[in-house]
CSV table of C-alpha atoms in Angstrom, one decimal:
chain,number,residue,atom,x,y,z
A,1,MET,CA,13.8,14.0,-27.3
A,2,TYR,CA,15.4,13.8,-24.0
A,3,GLY,CA,18.2,11.0,-24.1
A,4,HIS,CA,19.0,11.6,-28.0
A,5,ARG,CA,21.1,14.2,-27.4
A,6,VAL,CA,23.2,12.4,-24.8
A,7,GLU,CA,23.8,9.6,-27.1
A,8,GLU,CA,24.9,12.2,-30.5
A,9,ALA,CA,26.5,14.2,-27.8
A,10,ALA,CA,28.5,11.1,-26.3
A,11,GLY,CA,28.1,8.4,-28.5
A,12,GLY,CA,26.2,5.5,-26.9
A,13,ILE,CA,27.9,6.3,-24.0
A,14,LEU,CA,27.2,8.8,-21.1
A,15,ARG,CA,31.3,9.7,-20.0
A,16,PRO,CA,32.1,9.8,-16.2
A,17,PRO,CA,32.7,13.1,-15.2
A,18,PRO,CA,36.4,13.6,-14.2
A,19,ILE,CA,37.9,13.1,-11.6
A,20,SER,CA,39.5,17.0,-10.4
A,21,ARG,CA,41.6,16.3,-7.2
A,22,ALA,CA,42.9,12.4,-7.6
A,23,ASP,CA,42.8,10.6,-3.8
A,24,THR,CA,46.8,11.6,-2.6
A,25,GLU,CA,45.5,15.1,-2.8
A,26,PHE,CA,42.7,15.2,-1.0
A,27,GLU,CA,45.2,13.0,1.2
A,28,GLU,CA,47.8,15.0,1.1
A,29,SER,CA,46.1,18.6,2.0
A,30,VAL,CA,43.2,18.2,3.9
A,31,GLY,CA,44.1,14.5,6.3
A,32,VAL,CA,41.8,12.4,4.3
A,33,GLN,CA,40.6,9.3,2.6
A,34,PHE,CA,37.3,7.7,0.4
A,35,VAL,CA,36.2,4.8,0.4
A,36,GLU,CA,34.0,2.9,-1.4
A,37,GLY,CA,31.4,0.8,-0.1
A,38,ARG,CA,29.6,0.7,3.1
A,39,GLU,CA,31.9,-1.7,4.8
A,40,GLY,CA,33.4,-0.2,8.8
A,41,ILE,CA,30.5,2.3,8.5
A,42,ARG,CA,29.2,3.4,12.4
A,43,ILE,CA,25.9,4.2,12.3
A,44,PRO,CA,25.6,6.3,15.0
A,45,GLU,CA,28.0,8.2,13.6
A,46,LEU,CA,26.4,8.7,10.2
A,47,ASN,CA,23.6,10.3,11.8
A,48,GLU,CA,25.9,12.0,13.8
A,49,LEU,CA,26.5,13.0,10.3
A,50,PHE,CA,23.6,14.0,9.1
A,51,GLU,CA,22.4,15.5,13.0
A,52,LYS,CA,25.4,17.8,11.9
A,53,VAL,CA,24.5,19.0,8.6
A,54,GLY,CA,20.7,19.1,8.9
A,55,PHE,CA,19.0,15.9,7.8
A,56,PRO,CA,17.3,14.4,10.5
A,57,LYS,CA,18.2,11.8,12.7
A,58,ARG,CA,17.0,8.1,11.7
A,59,ASP,CA,16.4,4.8,13.2
A,60,PRO,CA,19.7,3.0,12.9
A,61,GLU,CA,18.1,-0.7,12.4
A,62,ARG,CA,16.3,1.2,9.4
A,63,LEU,CA,19.8,3.3,8.6
A,64,LYS,CA,21.6,-0.1,8.4
A,65,VAL,CA,19.2,-1.9,6.1
A,66,ALA,CA,18.8,1.2,3.6
A,67,LEU,CA,22.7,1.0,3.8
A,68,GLU,CA,22.7,-2.7,2.8
A,69,ASN,CA,19.9,-1.3,0.0
A,70,THR,CA,22.3,0.8,-1.5
A,71,TYR,CA,23.7,-0.4,-4.2
A,72,HIS,CA,27.0,1.8,-4.2
A,73,VAL,CA,28.1,4.2,-0.6
A,74,ILE,CA,31.3,6.2,-1.0
A,75,TRP,CA,32.5,8.5,1.9
A,76,VAL,CA,35.0,9.8,3.2
A,77,ARG,CA,37.9,9.0,5.8
A,78,ALA,CA,39.5,11.7,9.2
A,79,ALA,CA,43.2,10.1,7.7
A,80,LYS,CA,44.5,11.6,11.2
A,81,GLN,CA,44.2,12.8,14.0
A,82,SER,CA,43.0,16.6,14.1
A,83,ARG,CA,41.5,19.1,15.5
A,84,LEU,CA,39.5,19.4,12.8
A,85,ALA,CA,38.6,15.2,13.5
A,86,ARG,CA,39.9,12.6,15.1
A,87,GLN,CA,41.5,9.6,13.2
A,88,GLY,CA,39.1,7.4,11.9
A,89,GLN,CA,36.2,9.8,11.7
A,90,LEU,CA,33.8,10.3,9.1
A,91,ILE,CA,33.0,13.2,7.2
A,92,GLY,CA,31.3,12.7,4.4
A,93,PHE,CA,28.8,11.0,2.3
A,94,ALA,CA,27.2,9.8,-1.0
A,95,ARG,CA,24.9,7.0,-1.7
A,96,ALA,CA,23.0,5.5,-4.5
A,97,THR,CA,19.6,3.7,-4.8
A,98,SER,CA,20.2,1.7,-8.5
A,99,ASP,CA,18.9,-1.7,-9.9
A,100,GLY,CA,22.2,-2.0,-11.3
A,101,VAL,CA,22.0,-1.6,-15.4
A,102,LEU,CA,19.8,1.1,-16.3
A,103,SER,CA,18.8,3.9,-13.6
A,104,ALA,CA,20.1,5.2,-9.7
A,105,THR,CA,19.9,8.1,-8.1
A,106,VAL,CA,21.8,9.6,-5.8
A,107,TRP,CA,21.1,10.4,-2.2
A,108,ASP,CA,22.0,11.7,0.9
A,109,VAL,CA,25.0,13.8,0.4
A,110,ALA,CA,26.7,15.7,3.6
A,111,VAL,CA,29.8,16.5,3.7
A,112,SER,CA,31.0,18.0,8.3
A,113,PRO,CA,30.5,21.6,8.4
A,114,ALA,CA,33.9,21.5,9.1
A,115,PHE,CA,35.0,20.4,5.7
A,116,GLN,CA,32.8,21.8,3.8
A,117,ARG,CA,34.8,24.0,1.9
A,118,SER,CA,37.2,22.0,1.0
A,119,GLY,CA,36.2,19.7,-2.4
A,120,LEU,CA,34.8,17.6,-0.9
A,121,GLY,CA,31.1,17.9,-1.9
A,122,ARG,CA,31.9,18.0,-5.8
A,123,ALA,CA,34.9,15.2,-4.9
A,124,LEU,CA,32.3,12.0,-3.5
A,125,MET,CA,30.0,12.5,-6.5
A,126,GLU,CA,32.8,12.2,-8.9
A,127,ARG,CA,33.6,9.5,-8.1
A,128,LEU,CA,30.0,8.9,-7.7
A,129,THR,CA,28.6,9.7,-10.8
A,130,LYS,CA,32.1,8.2,-12.2
A,131,LYS,CA,31.1,4.0,-10.4
A,132,LEU,CA,27.6,4.7,-11.9
A,133,VAL,CA,28.1,5.6,-15.9
A,134,GLU,CA,31.4,2.9,-15.1
A,135,ASP,CA,28.8,0.2,-14.4
A,136,GLY,CA,26.5,1.7,-17.5
A,137,ILE,CA,24.1,3.4,-16.1
A,138,PRO,CA,22.6,5.0,-18.8
A,139,THR,CA,19.8,6.9,-15.6
A,140,ILE,CA,22.1,9.2,-13.4
A,141,THR,CA,18.8,11.2,-11.3
A,142,LEU,CA,19.0,12.9,-8.2
A,143,TYR,CA,16.7,15.7,-6.5
A,144,ALA,CA,19.0,18.6,-5.0
A,145,GLU,CA,17.8,21.8,-2.3
A,146,PRO,CA,17.5,24.9,-3.8
A,147,GLN,CA,20.7,26.1,-3.1
A,148,VAL,CA,22.6,22.7,-4.2
A,149,VAL,CA,21.9,22.7,-7.2
A,150,ALA,CA,24.9,25.1,-9.0
A,151,MET,CA,27.4,23.0,-7.7
A,152,TYR,CA,25.3,20.0,-9.2
A,153,GLU,CA,25.2,22.0,-12.7
A,154,LYS,CA,28.7,22.5,-12.4
A,155,LEU,CA,29.4,19.0,-12.3
A,156,GLY,CA,27.4,18.0,-15.1
A,157,TYR,CA,23.9,17.5,-13.6
A,158,VAL,CA,21.1,19.2,-14.9
A,159,ARG,CA,17.5,20.3,-13.3
A,160,ASP,CA,13.9,19.9,-15.3
A,161,PRO,CA,15.4,18.7,-19.3
A,162,ASP,CA,13.1,18.5,-21.1
A,163,GLY,CA,10.0,19.7,-19.2
A,164,ILE,CA,11.1,16.7,-17.1
A,165,ARG,CA,10.4,17.1,-13.1
A,166,GLY,CA,10.9,15.5,-10.2
A,167,MET,CA,7.7,14.3,-8.1
A,168,ALA,CA,7.5,13.6,-4.4
A,169,PHE,CA,4.6,11.7,-3.0
A,170,GLN,CA,3.1,14.0,-0.2
A,171,ARG,CA,2.8,12.0,2.6
A,172,ARG,CA,-1.0,14.5,4.9
A,173,LYS,CA,0.8,11.5,7.4
A,174,LYS,CA,4.4,12.3,7.8
A,175,SER,CA,6.6,14.4,10.7
A,176,GLU,CA,8.0,17.7,10.8
A,177,LYS,CA,11.6,15.4,11.3
A,178,GLU,CA,10.3,13.1,8.2
A,179,LYS,CA,10.3,16.4,5.8
A,180,THR,CA,14.2,16.8,4.6
A,181,GLY,CA,14.7,13.3,4.7
A,182,LEU,CA,15.7,13.3,0.7
A,183,LEU,CA,17.3,15.4,0.1
A,184,THR,CA,20.8,15.8,-1.2
A,185,ARG,CA,23.5,18.3,0.4
A,186,ALA,CA,26.6,19.3,0.3
B,1,MET,CA,0.9,6.4,-22.3
B,2,ALA,CA,3.6,6.3,-20.9
B,3,TRP,CA,3.1,8.4,-17.4
B,4,SER,CA,6.5,8.8,-15.5
B,5,LEU,CA,10.2,8.4,-17.1
B,6,ARG,CA,11.4,5.9,-18.3
B,7,SER,CA,14.6,3.9,-17.3
B,8,GLY,CA,17.8,3.7,-19.9
B,9,ARG,CA,17.2,5.6,-21.5
B,10,THR,CA,20.9,4.4,-24.4
B,11,THR,CA,18.1,3.3,-26.7
B,12,SER,CA,16.8,6.9,-26.1
B,13,GLY,CA,14.1,7.4,-24.1
B,14,ARG,CA,11.8,9.6,-25.0
B,15,LEU,CA,8.1,10.1,-22.9
B,16,THR,CA,5.0,9.1,-25.6
B,17,SER,CA,2.1,9.9,-25.1
B,18,ALA,CA,0.0,7.6,-27.5
B,19,SER,CA,-4.2,9.2,-27.6
B,20,SER,CA,-6.2,7.2,-25.9
B,21,GLY,CA,-8.6,4.1,-27.4
B,22,PRO,CA,-12.3,3.6,-26.3
B,23,PRO,CA,-12.3,1.8,-23.4
B,24,ALA,CA,-12.7,-1.8,-23.8
B,25,VAL,CA,-14.5,-3.0,-19.8
B,26,CYS,CA,-18.1,-1.1,-19.0
B,27,PRO,CA,-16.7,1.0,-16.2
B,28,LEU,CA,-18.3,1.1,-12.9
B,29,VAL,CA,-18.3,0.6,-9.1
B,30,LEU,CA,-15.9,-2.1,-8.0
B,31,ALA,CA,-17.8,-3.9,-4.4
B,32,ARG,CA,-15.9,-3.9,-1.3
B,33,ARG,CA,-14.6,-6.5,-0.2
B,34,GLN,CA,-13.8,-7.6,2.7
B,35,ALA,CA,-10.3,-9.3,2.4
B,36,ILE,CA,-10.5,-12.7,3.7
B,37,ALA,CA,-7.3,-14.8,3.1
B,38,GLY,CA,-8.6,-18.4,1.5
B,39,THR,CA,-12.1,-16.8,1.3
B,40,ALA,CA,-12.7,-17.3,-2.6
B,41,GLN,CA,-15.6,-13.7,-2.8
B,42,ARG,CA,-17.8,-13.7,-7.0
B,43,LEU,CA,-17.9,-10.7,-8.0
B,44,LEU,CA,-21.5,-11.2,-8.8
B,45,ASP,CA,-23.0,-8.4,-6.5
B,46,ALA,CA,-21.3,-5.8,-7.7
B,47,PRO,CA,-23.3,-3.3,-9.5
B,48,THR,CA,-23.5,-4.6,-13.0
B,49,CYS,CA,-24.1,-3.4,-15.9
B,50,SER,CA,-25.4,-5.6,-18.8
B,51,ASP,CA,-24.8,-3.8,-22.9
B,52,ARG,CA,-24.4,-6.2,-25.7
B,53,GLY,CA,-24.5,-9.6,-24.0
B,54,VAL,CA,-21.2,-8.8,-21.1
B,55,VAL,CA,-22.0,-8.4,-18.0
B,56,CYS,CA,-19.4,-6.0,-16.6
B,57,HIS,CA,-18.9,-5.1,-12.7
B,58,GLY,CA,-16.1,-2.9,-11.4
B,59,PHE,CA,-14.0,0.1,-11.8
B,60,LEU,CA,-11.7,2.8,-10.2
B,61,GLY,CA,-13.0,5.4,-11.0
B,62,GLY,CA,-14.5,6.0,-7.6
B,63,LEU,CA,-12.5,3.7,-5.4
B,64,PHE,CA,-9.8,6.0,-4.4
B,65,GLY,CA,-12.0,9.9,-4.3
B,66,ARG,CA,-12.6,10.2,-7.7
B,67,SER,CA,-10.3,14.3,-7.7
B,68,ALA,CA,-13.5,16.3,-9.6
B,69,ALA,CA,-15.3,15.8,-6.7
B,70,THR,CA,-13.0,16.1,-4.3
B,71,LYS,CA,-10.7,19.7,-4.8
B,72,THR,CA,-10.6,20.6,-1.4
B,73,GLU,CA,-8.5,20.6,1.4
B,74,ASN,CA,-9.9,17.7,3.0
B,75,LYS,CA,-9.1,15.9,-0.5
B,76,PRO,CA,-8.8,12.0,1.0
B,77,SER,CA,-5.3,11.3,0.2
B,78,ILE,CA,-3.8,7.4,-0.6
B,79,GLU,CA,-2.6,7.5,2.5
B,80,ASP,CA,-5.8,7.1,4.7
B,81,ASN,CA,-6.7,3.6,3.3
B,82,LEU,CA,-3.3,1.9,3.0
B,83,GLY,CA,-6.0,-1.7,3.5
B,84,ALA,CA,-3.7,-4.9,4.2
B,85,GLU,CA,-1.0,-6.6,2.1
B,86,VAL,CA,-2.1,-8.8,-1.1
B,87,ASP,CA,-0.4,-10.0,-4.2
B,88,GLU,CA,-3.1,-9.6,-6.0
B,89,LEU,CA,-6.3,-7.8,-6.1
B,90,LEU,CA,-9.4,-6.8,-8.5
B,91,LEU,CA,-9.7,-4.4,-11.0
B,92,VAL,CA,-11.8,-5.2,-13.4
B,93,GLU,CA,-14.0,-8.0,-15.0
B,94,THR,CA,-16.7,-9.4,-17.9
B,95,ARG,CA,-18.5,-12.2,-18.3
B,96,GLN,CA,-18.7,-13.4,-21.5
B,97,ALA,CA,-22.2,-14.9,-23.4
B,98,ASP,CA,-20.9,-17.9,-23.1
B,99,GLY,CA,-18.8,-17.9,-19.4
B,100,SER,CA,-16.5,-17.3,-19.9
B,101,ARG,CA,-14.5,-14.0,-18.0
B,102,ALA,CA,-12.1,-12.0,-18.9
B,103,GLN,CA,-10.1,-10.3,-15.4
B,104,ILE,CA,-7.3,-7.6,-15.4
B,105,VAL,CA,-5.3,-7.7,-12.0
B,106,TYR,CA,-3.4,-5.6,-10.6
B,107,ARG,CA,-0.3,-7.8,-8.9
B,108,ASN,CA,2.3,-6.8,-6.9
B,109,GLY,CA,5.7,-8.8,-6.8
B,110,GLY,CA,4.6,-11.4,-10.2
B,111,PRO,CA,7.0,-12.7,-12.5
B,112,VAL,CA,7.5,-10.3,-15.5
B,113,ALA,CA,9.6,-11.3,-18.3
B,114,ALA,CA,11.5,-8.8,-19.9
B,115,ALA,CA,10.3,-9.6,-23.1
B,116,ASP,CA,6.9,-9.2,-22.5
B,117,LEU,CA,7.5,-5.6,-20.9
B,118,GLU,CA,9.6,-4.3,-24.0
B,119,LYS,CA,7.1,-5.6,-25.9
B,120,LEU,CA,4.3,-3.7,-24.3
B,121,CYS,CA,7.4,-0.4,-24.1
B,122,VAL,CA,6.7,-0.7,-28.6
B,123,LYS,CA,3.5,-0.6,-27.6
B,124,VAL,CA,3.4,3.0,-26.6
B,125,GLY,CA,6.1,3.4,-28.7
B,126,TRP,CA,9.6,3.6,-26.4
B,127,PRO,CA,12.4,1.7,-28.7
B,128,ALA,CA,12.8,-1.7,-26.8
B,129,ARG,CA,16.2,-1.7,-24.5
B,130,PRO,CA,18.3,-4.9,-24.4
B,131,LEU,CA,16.7,-8.0,-22.9
B,132,ALA,CA,19.8,-8.5,-20.8
B,133,LYS,CA,19.0,-5.7,-19.1
B,134,VAL,CA,15.8,-5.3,-18.6
B,135,GLU,CA,15.7,-8.5,-16.8
B,136,ALA,CA,18.4,-7.4,-14.5
B,137,ALA,CA,16.6,-4.0,-13.9
B,138,LEU,CA,13.4,-6.5,-13.6
B,139,ARG,CA,15.0,-8.5,-10.6
B,140,ASN,CA,16.7,-5.4,-8.7
B,141,SER,CA,13.8,-3.4,-9.0
B,142,PHE,CA,12.3,-3.1,-4.6
B,143,MET,CA,8.8,-3.9,-6.2
B,144,VAL,CA,7.3,-4.6,-9.7
B,145,SER,CA,4.2,-3.6,-9.9
B,146,SER,CA,1.7,-4.9,-13.0
B,147,LEU,CA,-1.7,-5.1,-14.4
B,148,VAL,CA,-2.2,-8.7,-16.2
B,149,LEU,CA,-5.2,-9.5,-18.1
B,150,ARG,CA,-5.9,-12.5,-16.9
B,151,VAL,CA,-9.0,-15.0,-19.3
B,152,CYS,CA,-11.5,-17.8,-17.8
B,153,LEU,CA,-12.5,-20.5,-19.0
B,154,PRO,CA,-16.0,-21.2,-16.9
B,155,ASP,CA,-15.4,-25.1,-15.1
B,156,PRO,CA,-18.4,-27.2,-15.9
B,157,ALA,CA,-18.5,-28.8,-12.7
B,158,SER,CA,-17.8,-26.3,-10.6
B,159,SER,CA,-20.5,-23.0,-12.8
B,160,SER,CA,-23.5,-24.0,-11.1
B,161,ALA,CA,-23.2,-24.2,-7.5
B,162,SER,CA,-20.6,-20.8,-8.2
B,163,SER,CA,-23.8,-19.8,-9.4
B,164,GLU,CA,-25.8,-20.4,-6.9
B,165,ALA,CA,-22.9,-19.3,-4.1
B,166,ALA,CA,-23.3,-15.6,-6.8
B,167,ALA,CA,-27.3,-15.1,-5.9
B,168,GLY,CA,-27.2,-16.5,-2.7
B,169,SER,CA,-25.0,-13.2,-2.0
B,170,ASN,CA,-27.2,-11.1,-4.4
B,171,GLY,CA,-29.9,-12.3,-2.7
B,172,ASN,CA,-28.7,-10.5,1.2
B,173,GLY,CA,-28.9,-7.0,0.4
B,174,SER,CA,-26.4,-5.8,0.9
B,175,GLY,CA,-26.5,-3.6,-2.5
B,176,SER,CA,-25.4,-0.8,-3.4
B,177,SER,CA,-25.8,1.2,-0.4
B,178,GLY,CA,-22.5,-1.2,2.1
B,179,GLY,CA,-20.6,-1.5,-1.9
B,180,TYR,CA,-19.4,1.7,-2.8
B,181,ASN,CA,-16.5,2.1,-0.9
B,182,GLY,CA,-13.7,1.0,-3.2
B,183,VAL,CA,-11.6,-1.5,-2.6
B,184,ALA,CA,-11.3,-3.4,-5.0
B,185,GLY,CA,-11.8,-6.9,-4.6
B,186,LEU,CA,-9.3,-9.8,-3.8
B,187,VAL,CA,-8.6,-11.7,-6.4
B,188,GLU,CA,-10.8,-15.2,-7.2
B,189,ALA,CA,-9.5,-18.4,-8.7
B,190,GLY,CA,-12.4,-19.9,-8.6
B,191,SER,CA,-11.8,-24.2,-10.7
B,192,ASP,CA,-12.3,-21.3,-14.1
B,193,ALA,CA,-9.3,-22.5,-16.3
B,194,ILE,CA,-6.6,-20.0,-16.9
B,195,VAL,CA,-5.8,-19.6,-20.8
B,196,SER,CA,-4.2,-16.6,-21.1
B,197,GLU,CA,-2.2,-13.6,-19.2
B,198,THR,CA,-1.7,-11.5,-20.4
B,199,LEU,CA,0.9,-7.8,-19.4
B,200,ILE,CA,-0.7,-4.7,-19.9
B,201,GLY,CA,1.5,-2.6,-17.5
B,202,LEU,CA,3.5,-2.0,-15.9
B,203,ALA,CA,5.6,0.3,-13.3
B,204,ARG,CA,8.7,-0.8,-11.2
B,205,ALA,CA,11.1,1.0,-8.3
B,206,THR,CA,14.0,1.4,-6.4
B,207,SER,CA,14.8,1.5,-2.9
B,208,ASP,CA,16.7,0.9,-0.2
B,209,HIS,CA,13.8,-1.3,1.3
B,210,ALA,CA,13.5,1.7,4.4
B,211,PHE,CA,13.6,4.6,3.0
B,212,ASN,CA,13.6,5.5,-0.6
B,213,ALA,CA,12.3,4.4,-4.0
B,214,THR,CA,12.1,6.1,-6.5
B,215,ILE,CA,8.8,5.0,-9.4
B,216,TRP,CA,9.9,4.1,-14.2
B,217,ASP,CA,8.7,2.9,-16.3
B,218,VAL,CA,4.9,3.4,-15.6
B,219,LEU,CA,3.0,2.2,-19.1
B,220,VAL,CA,-0.5,0.8,-20.2
B,221,ASP,CA,-1.5,-1.0,-23.0
B,222,PRO,CA,-2.8,1.7,-25.6
B,223,GLU,CA,-5.5,-0.9,-25.8
B,224,PHE,CA,-6.5,-0.4,-21.5
B,225,GLN,CA,-5.8,3.4,-21.9
B,226,GLY,CA,-8.5,5.5,-20.7
B,227,GLN,CA,-10.4,3.9,-17.7
B,228,GLY,CA,-8.2,4.9,-14.9
B,229,LEU,CA,-6.1,1.4,-15.3
B,230,GLY,CA,-3.0,3.8,-15.2
B,231,LYS,CA,-4.2,5.6,-12.0
B,232,ALA,CA,-4.9,2.2,-10.3
B,233,LEU,CA,-2.0,0.6,-11.1
B,234,VAL,CA,0.3,4.2,-9.4
B,235,GLU,CA,-2.0,4.6,-6.6
B,236,GLN,CA,-2.1,0.6,-4.9
B,237,MET,CA,2.3,1.0,-5.7
B,238,VAL,CA,1.6,3.8,-3.2
B,239,ARG,CA,0.1,2.1,-0.3
B,240,SER,CA,2.6,-1.2,-0.9
B,241,LEU,CA,5.5,1.0,-0.7
B,242,LEU,CA,4.0,2.6,1.9
B,243,ARG,CA,2.2,-0.1,3.3
B,244,LYS,CA,6.4,-0.9,3.6
B,245,ASP,CA,6.9,2.3,6.0
B,246,ILE,CA,9.0,3.5,3.1
B,247,SER,CA,8.1,7.8,3.1
B,248,ASN,CA,9.7,9.0,0.6
B,249,ILE,CA,8.0,8.0,-2.6
B,250,THR,CA,9.1,9.9,-5.8
B,251,LEU,CA,9.8,9.5,-9.2
B,252,PHE,CA,10.4,11.1,-12.8
B,253,ALA,CA,7.9,12.9,-15.1
B,254,ASP,CA,7.0,14.6,-17.4
B,255,SER,CA,5.5,18.0,-18.2
B,256,LYS,CA,2.7,16.1,-20.1
B,257,VAL,CA,1.7,13.9,-17.2
B,258,LEU,CA,2.3,16.3,-13.7
B,259,ASP,CA,-1.5,16.4,-13.4
B,260,PHE,CA,-2.5,12.5,-13.8
B,261,TYR,CA,0.5,12.3,-10.5
B,262,ARG,CA,-1.1,15.3,-8.8
B,263,GLN,CA,-4.3,14.1,-8.3
B,264,MET,CA,-2.9,10.7,-6.6
B,265,GLY,CA,-0.7,13.7,-4.0
B,266,PHE,CA,2.2,14.1,-6.1
B,267,GLU,CA,4.0,17.3,-5.5
B,268,ALA,CA,6.5,18.7,-8.0
B,269,ASP,CA,9.5,20.3,-6.9
B,270,PRO,CA,8.4,20.0,-3.6
B,271,GLU,CA,10.6,22.8,-0.9
B,272,GLY,CA,11.8,23.8,-4.4
B,273,ILE,CA,13.9,20.4,-4.9
B,274,LYS,CA,14.7,20.3,-8.2
B,275,GLY,CA,14.5,17.0,-10.1
B,276,MET,CA,18.8,17.0,-11.5
B,277,PHE,CA,19.9,14.2,-14.0
B,278,TRP,CA,23.7,13.7,-15.3
B,279,TYR,CA,23.5,15.3,-18.3
B,280,PRO,CA,26.4,16.5,-19.4
B,281,LYS,CA,27.9,18.8,-21.3
B,282,PHE,CA,31.9,18.8,-21.8
């Protein structure tokens, strides 16, 4: 009966997550800004971030295509120069593919290791999920590595609801570096 | 049977599993077809069986390697034979005594009417979703693959010529040895008049057009289940996605259909990765 409880609990509409810390607070205490949309993202910088968190480096041209065909992108940039980052540097990222109306899937959640204890992963996911919920998308999904499942559960995501499992086609010819390309990490 | 998590649960996205009815079409294996664009080829040199005046052509069980017979390390993968990109693939063809033909065709990217999809959803037990949303979802999907039942009537002027062609290719005697290689035929429009086309199956995928794709809404009309059409639909879709270099193909599956996907090369929770849903309890 997957779905029923949600409707009953939420009166037919999914609830967006609360934004636990405001943008202004992040700007003051961590020195970062959230940016919605892919405008301003430099592909090499994004690849650098992916490398830092252990994602495979992506072909720049294909990464550009992927961003153009991503339903929603949210990222974090350093608001000012600091010992951790140069001003404007991309230090956090998350995106979701979607048909815009029925279903969405979150991919490539990444936060620069230097900023990983500032709550940026949670903040990115709250904002991205809120956007998807407010757009009226009823099925919002992601694939999470074991070590980040608990974080997503805290946010309000549920694993394997009613026995529904995430599956991935196992390519025989995939290279090692492709192996973990699907993960969301934060 | 519904093979995948249905998206859009506002109207209750429950998963259902309808019982399969008797096969409507005689299952056999299709002969291999050369993928020559623009060449209309008859399927009459495929193995046939005559039953109640119906000549049945081909089916899918052997197309991609029968899973039961190949539970080995070297199990064939969908990846092994991607084939050429095609818009349509003939999966099954039956010929009636009156010369009319019924074909089941896999179609990639063809237009699908939202109303037809929702009719199908109701048939498998999914409550209908708002048509405007379904229409938008189809439009915004990276790939929409469908199964279409097509009924054709012969054109009297050309029917003799096509019989000749058929006889000719039968006479070539490539016969059974070369004929079971497991590639479905190109759809041959011929000169037959298409009487009707009915949507009997669908799968769609969202994607970033580069790395990831997620398959949703896999369903087959209960009247046509039990023939391997769902398997053919998903396998062809996976092939199409791999051809487009999408390396990460995912889906969400109810426990009842895990094996259905496993035998096609999908793995649940690969490397411990968990499928999660926004499903807040607060």
